[in-house]
Amino acid sequence: MTNFKKNVYTFGNKSAEGDASMKNLLGGKGANLCEMNLIGVPVPPGFTITTEMCKVYIKEGRETVLKMIKTEVEEAIVHIENQMGSQFANSSNPCLVSVRSGSRASMPGMMDTILNLGLNDEAVEGLIQKTANARFVWDSYRRFVQMYGSVVLGVKAFSKEDQDPFEEIIDQLKEEKGVKLDNEFTADDLKEMVVRFKKVVKKVTNKDFPSDPWEQLWGAITSVFNSWMNERAIYYRELNNIPEEWGTAVNIQAMVFGNMGINSATGVAFTRDASTGEDLFNGEYLINAQGEDVVAGIRTPQQITLEGSKRWAKLAAVSEEDRVCNFPSLEETMPEIFKELMEIETKLEVHYKDMQDIEFTIQDGKLWMLQTRSGKRTGAAMVKMAVDMYEENLLDEKTAILRVEPNKLDELLHPIFDKKALKTAKVLAQGLPASPGAATGQIVFFAEDAEEWTKKGHKIILVRMETSPEDLKGMVVAEGILTARGGMTSHAAVVARGMGKCCVSGADSLKIDYKTRTVEINGLTLKEGDWISLNGSTGEVYQGKIATTEAVLNEDFDKLMALADKHARLEVRTNADTPQDAQIARNFGAKGIGLCRTEHMFFEDIKIKAMREMILADDEAGRRTALAKLLPMQRDDLEGIFKAMEGLPVTVRLLDPPLHEFVPHTEESQKQMAEEMGVSIKAVREKIESLHEFNPMLGHRGCRLGNTYPEISEMQTRAIIEAAINLKKEGIKTYPEIMIPLTGTLTEMEMQKQIVIATAEKIFTERNDRIEYLIGSMIEVPRAALMADKIAESAEFFSFGTNDLTQMTFGYSRDDTGKFLPFYLKKGILKQDPFQVLDQEGVGKLIHLATQKGLSSRPNLKIGICGEHGGEPSSVEFCHSVGMHYVSCSPFRVPIARLAAAQAAIKESLAIEKKRTRREDSKKESIKNEHEKTLEFASV
Ligand code: PEP
Ligand code: MG
């Protein structure tokens, strides 16, 4: 059994044993309750049992933990009693308490809460005597029995079809007494309710409802610890990456009552608008109610401010007369309290320098704060608040930039589902959130059909087992892409992100039958033409149409980006294969292209024909004839891209995928190919069979293609150099960088380099002109990373292809992770999907090594990353830390990477500053000590 110095921290009456910096130990709620006391905000006295005790509870069980906290809890209860002038477990002057959870990160509604604890039949009488308010006392008692009964004693509905037994009793009583709302029950009605509630408890648990307040308290504490491991909390933690090790604290506080009558109330409020970011204090309250009533929707909550109340009435079509009579704002009903609340909300926001989500109770005309925490907010609100707070001088520049979660910018860049529409939508399946955005369309299973349907004006969702480059055209016209297989770096995911198109991949509950053109999802069969909707940010698949709203980038976004760019050291480029994508990325602030996958250009009609002709050719001469047809097309495409990126570097990668990806695989399309090529179907089939590989991703691809068929690299180099020379003639500056994929040895790299140089020199002579260009290597094979000093003797730049590097370092096929990765993540075998978030420990070690080795043999080596990780914030931070020069990511991730790059630089500078201060402090300390010693010596 571990011994801790202190397991319980008290607070109350403007003093506290903890403070806001102790979130890890006291949880967010506990730390902030202490802090509120320290800054003079009225908070009911109480104490917090540390998160360490939750860990002990989970590891060693109830008895151990109760033994460890017993004395401290008893003392802390006395601390509450002294401040409240009442006594816990005393019938004539009872002190009641609330018991609430509170972890390091806020997990709203996921864990348990018990209010009004300490009541029993005797205490009820005592409290009635004391308050002369029988209705209030019986109301508190029935709430306690219901909450304790369901949370601690487990009295719940049998199945999801059954009603909660307590709610059933309330409904019965309403009918019997002829009342509509809870607050219309009389004291006698509530007394009757308690009797019936207790009977249910006895029936279900075979025991009487516990009447000893101490028994109630220990039961509630262990129940809150237990709730850390309930299904809801576990799911929430998974979604939000909250480690299980953190545990929850337990907060025990003197009860203050919002249900004491018409001078009492309870409410929740936000210091700014959490959905738009507007600096607008807003919230809801209820008179004569307790905390959970406001969120439970039993009665319509009223607005706190008059302005909010008027806005609400307009939306709810409530007349001004009705509003004033039945739904007045707190500003109108309790103007003095409202003023005090406004002062406190301002004080809290200024103190925490962030938008606060607060809970309060008004007990008989006195305001008490029960909670403050940083409020959850939308991406748009996050940006607006950071920029506004910076302009208001509430935040300095660095803090304002650090305040925005880079990934939340996604929400601002893609169309989004209408929040109201989502509430009633039916979730059909869950896949991977492969490319963010919201898409609604009719199901189509084949790329060709996708084109036809869209030509006829339909909006479609392309539903595939998985996609291949052959499906590209269908993907281009689709609103969104849904696949049953494939991970975050599967073809569908990579291409969709590149296009900024919504994609859900790896939704393995999809059973697609291409023959019948149907898909079965959890027992429901949908056919071609049926409507579905995808949320690419969450991976959810919905039935039917859901309304979307377009994202509009605003001034705040631009301001934030401008601030970010001032700090970032890493440049952000984009992965783009078309002038359109290049332009989008440039508008988002990309400083060049870090990866142009040339193979994506070969899939359009005429190009794919020439490509197939080259593949079918029996010899070099045949291949050269076909490549000659491809050359002008490739050159035109590149001119378009270079133009879009005028004045900025463009990294063009030579052909990478295995050739079999360019040939058709169905009988019908093979026949068509044979006809077009003027050869027999047999010849086509034989060629395709000859291209078969057992492990194509480890096979004849990358520079292995260029080295076995040098004429391909020659043609591509010619296209690049000629495009650049042509543009030079038009006065357009280009900075081509030719990139060799999948190199593993210096010789592989050197062979390709010689082809490129020879071809370029030939063109320079032919055209009597020259341009500057670089030749570099992708580092995506582990051997290349290990031999980076050698490769850098030849390569002028490195670009880490972390998709392949992750694949080959882990030995996980990037297209087949769906079978085991979800299990690995659930079981904690892996903490994150390494194809999404760079594995800094392993793959990162190779990157670090390769960077150092590369720079050791070529100090001016340019280094970047172009795998999918280039747009993932923690990976960007890593790239900054190893000293890369740029990251390259899909166009829609460019702003995310820009912000992440700025944050990485700021964090680094703050850490350096901190270290310097620490060093200076310790220097001062040692000088002081020396000085004191000298004085001591002198005095002797
Ligand atoms: C990579 O492997 O990281 C990369 C960028 O190349 P591709 O995804 O095209 O294989
Ligand atoms: Mg690769």
GROMACS .gro file of N, CA, C and O in nm, residues 679-733:
model
  220
  679VAL      N    1  -0.487  -0.554  -7.973
  679VAL     CA    2  -0.423  -0.683  -7.943
  679VAL      C    3  -0.530  -0.781  -7.894
  679VAL      O    4  -0.643  -0.741  -7.868
  680SER      N    5  -0.490  -0.906  -7.878
  680SER     CA    6  -0.589  -1.004  -7.835
  680SER      C    7  -0.613  -0.993  -7.684
  680SER      O    8  -0.524  -0.950  -7.610
  681ILE      N    9  -0.732  -1.035  -7.644
  681ILE     CA   10  -0.763  -1.035  -7.499
  681ILE      C   11  -0.665  -1.124  -7.424
  681ILE      O   12  -0.627  -1.096  -7.311
  682LYS      N   13  -0.622  -1.230  -7.492
  682LYS     CA   14  -0.528  -1.323  -7.431
  682LYS      C   15  -0.395  -1.252  -7.397
  682LYS      O   16  -0.341  -1.267  -7.288
  683ALA      N   17  -0.351  -1.172  -7.493
  683ALA     CA   18  -0.224  -1.099  -7.471
  683ALA      C   19  -0.238  -1.005  -7.352
  683ALA      O   20  -0.147  -0.995  -7.268
  684VAL      N   21  -0.354  -0.939  -7.345
  684VAL     CA   22  -0.377  -0.846  -7.234
  684VAL      C   23  -0.375  -0.923  -7.103
  684VAL      O   24  -0.307  -0.885  -7.007
  685ARG      N   25  -0.449  -1.033  -7.103
  685ARG     CA   26  -0.459  -1.113  -6.979
  685ARG      C   27  -0.321  -1.164  -6.934
  685ARG      O   28  -0.285  -1.157  -6.818
  686GLU      N   29  -0.246  -1.212  -7.032
  686GLU     CA   30  -0.113  -1.266  -6.998
  686GLU      C   31  -0.023  -1.158  -6.939
  686GLU      O   32   0.048  -1.180  -6.842
  687LYS      N   33  -0.033  -1.040  -6.999
  687LYS     CA   34   0.052  -0.930  -6.950
  687LYS      C   35   0.013  -0.895  -6.806
  687LYS      O   36   0.098  -0.878  -6.718
  688ILE      N   37  -0.119  -0.888  -6.786
  688ILE     CA   38  -0.167  -0.852  -6.652
  688ILE      C   39  -0.123  -0.957  -6.550
  688ILE      O   40  -0.078  -0.926  -6.440
  689GLU      N   41  -0.135  -1.084  -6.594
  689GLU     CA   42  -0.092  -1.191  -6.504
  689GLU      C   43   0.057  -1.180  -6.472
  689GLU      O   44   0.101  -1.202  -6.359
  690SER      N   45   0.132  -1.140  -6.574
  690SER     CA   46   0.277  -1.131  -6.552
  690SER      C   47   0.313  -1.018  -6.454
  690SER      O   48   0.422  -1.015  -6.399
  691LEU      N   49   0.221  -0.924  -6.438
  691LEU     CA   50   0.248  -0.812  -6.347
  691LEU      C   51   0.214  -0.847  -6.202
  691LEU      O   52   0.242  -0.771  -6.111
  692HIS      N   53   0.150  -0.964  -6.186
  692HIS     CA   54   0.107  -1.000  -6.050
  692HIS      C   55   0.227  -1.012  -5.956
  692HIS      O   56   0.330  -1.069  -5.991
  693GLU      N   57   0.210  -0.956  -5.836
  693GLU     CA   58   0.316  -0.968  -5.734
  693GLU      C   59   0.253  -1.011  -5.604
  693GLU      O   60   0.138  -0.974  -5.576
  694PHE      N   61   0.327  -1.085  -5.521
  694PHE     CA   62   0.271  -1.129  -5.393
  694PHE      C   63   0.266  -1.014  -5.294
  694PHE      O   64   0.174  -1.003  -5.215
  695ASN      N   65   0.366  -0.927  -5.298
  695ASN     CA   66   0.368  -0.811  -5.209
  695ASN      C   67   0.396  -0.686  -5.292
  695ASN      O   68   0.508  -0.633  -5.290
  696PRO      N   69   0.297  -0.640  -5.367
  696PRO     CA   70   0.325  -0.531  -5.461
  696PRO      C   71   0.385  -0.407  -5.396
  696PRO      O   72   0.466  -0.338  -5.457
  697MET      N   73   0.348  -0.379  -5.268
  697MET     CA   74   0.402  -0.260  -5.205
  697MET      C   75   0.553  -0.273  -5.178
  697MET      O   76   0.622  -0.176  -5.153
  698LEU      N   77   0.600  -0.400  -5.181
  698LEU     CA   78   0.744  -0.423  -5.163
  698LEU      C   79   0.807  -0.469  -5.294
  698LEU      O   80   0.915  -0.525  -5.296
  699GLY      N   81   0.733  -0.451  -5.402
  699GLY     CA   82   0.776  -0.511  -5.527
  699GLY      C   83   0.835  -0.414  -5.626
  699GLY      O   84   0.914  -0.325  -5.590
  700HIS      N   85   0.789  -0.428  -5.750
  700HIS     CA   86   0.846  -0.352  -5.861
  700HIS      C   87   0.782  -0.213  -5.864
  700HIS      O   88   0.686  -0.188  -5.937
  701ARG      N   89   0.832  -0.125  -5.782
  701ARG     CA   90   0.776   0.010  -5.772
  701ARG      C   91   0.887   0.109  -5.735
  701ARG      O   92   1.000   0.069  -5.712
  702GLY      N   93   0.849   0.236  -5.729
  702GLY     CA   94   0.946   0.339  -5.692
  702GLY      C   95   1.063   0.345  -5.787
  702GLY      O   96   1.048   0.319  -5.908
  703CYS      N   97   1.181   0.373  -5.734
  703CYS     CA   98   1.298   0.387  -5.822
  703CYS      C   99   1.335   0.255  -5.888
  703CYS      O  100   1.412   0.252  -5.984
  704ARG      N  101   1.277   0.145  -5.835
  704ARG     CA  102   1.306   0.015  -5.901
  704ARG      C  103   1.247   0.015  -6.042
  704ARG      O  104   1.302  -0.047  -6.133
  705LEU      N  105   1.135   0.087  -6.060
  705LEU     CA  106   1.076   0.101  -6.194
  705LEU      C  107   1.168   0.185  -6.281
  705LEU      O  108   1.201   0.149  -6.393
  706GLY      N  109   1.206   0.302  -6.225
  706GLY     CA  110   1.290   0.395  -6.301
  706GLY      C  111   1.425   0.337  -6.336
  706GLY      O  112   1.483   0.373  -6.438
  707ASN      N  113   1.476   0.249  -6.251
  707ASN     CA  114   1.606   0.190  -6.282
  707ASN      C  115   1.597   0.074  -6.379
  707ASN      O  116   1.689   0.049  -6.457
  708THR      N  117   1.484   0.001  -6.377
  708THR     CA  118   1.471  -0.107  -6.474
  708THR      C  119   1.421  -0.055  -6.610
  708THR      O  120   1.455  -0.109  -6.714
  709TYR      N  121   1.340   0.051  -6.604
  709TYR     CA  122   1.292   0.115  -6.729
  709TYR      C  123   1.336   0.261  -6.727
  709TYR      O  124   1.254   0.352  -6.705
  710PRO      N  125   1.465   0.289  -6.751
  710PRO     CA  126   1.514   0.428  -6.738
  710PRO      C  127   1.438   0.526  -6.827
  710PRO      O  128   1.431   0.644  -6.798
  711GLU      N  129   1.381   0.472  -6.937
  711GLU     CA  130   1.310   0.561  -7.031
  711GLU      C  131   1.191   0.631  -6.965
  711GLU      O  132   1.152   0.740  -7.005
  712ILE      N  133   1.134   0.568  -6.858
  712ILE     CA  134   1.022   0.635  -6.788
  712ILE      C  135   1.076   0.759  -6.715
  712ILE      O  136   1.021   0.869  -6.728
  713SER      N  137   1.185   0.742  -6.642
  713SER     CA  138   1.243   0.857  -6.570
  713SER      C  139   1.288   0.964  -6.668
  713SER      O  140   1.274   1.084  -6.642
  714GLU      N  141   1.342   0.920  -6.782
  714GLU     CA  142   1.385   1.016  -6.884
  714GLU      C  143   1.267   1.101  -6.930
  714GLU      O  144   1.276   1.223  -6.935
  715MET      N  145   1.155   1.033  -6.964
  715MET     CA  146   1.039   1.106  -7.011
  715MET      C  147   0.990   1.205  -6.905
  715MET      O  148   0.960   1.321  -6.934
  716GLN      N  149   0.984   1.158  -6.780
  716GLN     CA  150   0.931   1.245  -6.675
  716GLN      C  151   1.023   1.364  -6.650
  716GLN      O  152   0.976   1.477  -6.631
  717THR      N  153   1.155   1.339  -6.653
  717THR     CA  154   1.249   1.450  -6.636
  717THR      C  155   1.230   1.552  -6.748
  717THR      O  156   1.227   1.673  -6.725
  718ARG      N  157   1.217   1.500  -6.868
  718ARG     CA  158   1.199   1.589  -6.983
  718ARG      C  159   1.073   1.674  -6.963
  718ARG      O  160   1.074   1.796  -6.985
  719ALA      N  161   0.967   1.612  -6.920
  719ALA     CA  162   0.841   1.686  -6.899
  719ALA      C  163   0.862   1.798  -6.796
  719ALA      O  164   0.817   1.911  -6.815
  720ILE      N  165   0.933   1.765  -6.689
  720ILE     CA  166   0.955   1.865  -6.581
  720ILE      C  167   1.041   1.981  -6.631
  720ILE      O  168   1.005   2.098  -6.619
  721ILE      N  169   1.155   1.947  -6.691
  721ILE     CA  170   1.250   2.052  -6.731
  721ILE      C  171   1.191   2.136  -6.845
  721ILE      O  172   1.200   2.259  -6.845
  722GLU      N  173   1.127   2.069  -6.940
  722GLU     CA  174   1.070   2.146  -7.052
  722GLU      C  175   0.958   2.238  -7.003
  722GLU      O  176   0.946   2.351  -7.048
  723ALA      N  177   0.877   2.189  -6.911
  723ALA     CA  178   0.768   2.273  -6.857
  723ALA      C  179   0.829   2.397  -6.793
  723ALA      O  180   0.782   2.510  -6.813
  724ALA      N  181   0.936   2.378  -6.716
  724ALA     CA  182   0.998   2.491  -6.647
  724ALA      C  183   1.059   2.590  -6.747
  724ALA      O  184   1.046   2.712  -6.732
  725ILE      N  185   1.126   2.536  -6.851
  725ILE     CA  186   1.186   2.626  -6.952
  725ILE      C  187   1.077   2.703  -7.028
  725ILE      O  188   1.089   2.823  -7.053
  726ASN      N  189   0.970   2.632  -7.062
  726ASN     CA  190   0.859   2.700  -7.133
  726ASN      C  191   0.806   2.816  -7.050
  726ASN      O  192   0.780   2.924  -7.101
  727LEU      N  193   0.789   2.792  -6.920
  727LEU     CA  194   0.734   2.897  -6.834
  727LEU      C  195   0.834   3.012  -6.816
  727LEU      O  196   0.796   3.127  -6.805
  728LYS      N  197   0.961   2.975  -6.813
  728LYS     CA  198   1.064   3.079  -6.800
  728LYS      C  199   1.050   3.179  -6.915
  728LYS      O  200   1.064   3.299  -6.896
  729LYS      N  201   1.020   3.123  -7.033
  729LYS     CA  202   1.003   3.209  -7.151
  729LYS      C  203   0.886   3.305  -7.129
  729LYS      O  204   0.884   3.415  -7.182
  730GLU      N  205   0.786   3.262  -7.053
  730GLU     CA  206   0.670   3.349  -7.026
  730GLU      C  207   0.696   3.440  -6.907
  730GLU      O  208   0.607   3.511  -6.860
  731GLY      N  209   0.817   3.433  -6.853
  731GLY     CA  210   0.850   3.518  -6.737
  731GLY      C  211   0.803   3.460  -6.605
  731GLY      O  212   0.795   3.531  -6.505
  732ILE      N  213   0.769   3.330  -6.605
  732ILE     CA  214   0.720   3.268  -6.480
  732ILE      C  215   0.835   3.191  -6.414
  732ILE      O  216   0.896   3.103  -6.476
  733LYS      N  217   0.860   3.226  -6.289
  733LYS     CA  218   0.972   3.163  -6.216
  733LYS      C  219   0.929   3.028  -6.159
  733LYS      O  220   0.823   3.020  -6.095
   0.00000   0.00000   0.00000
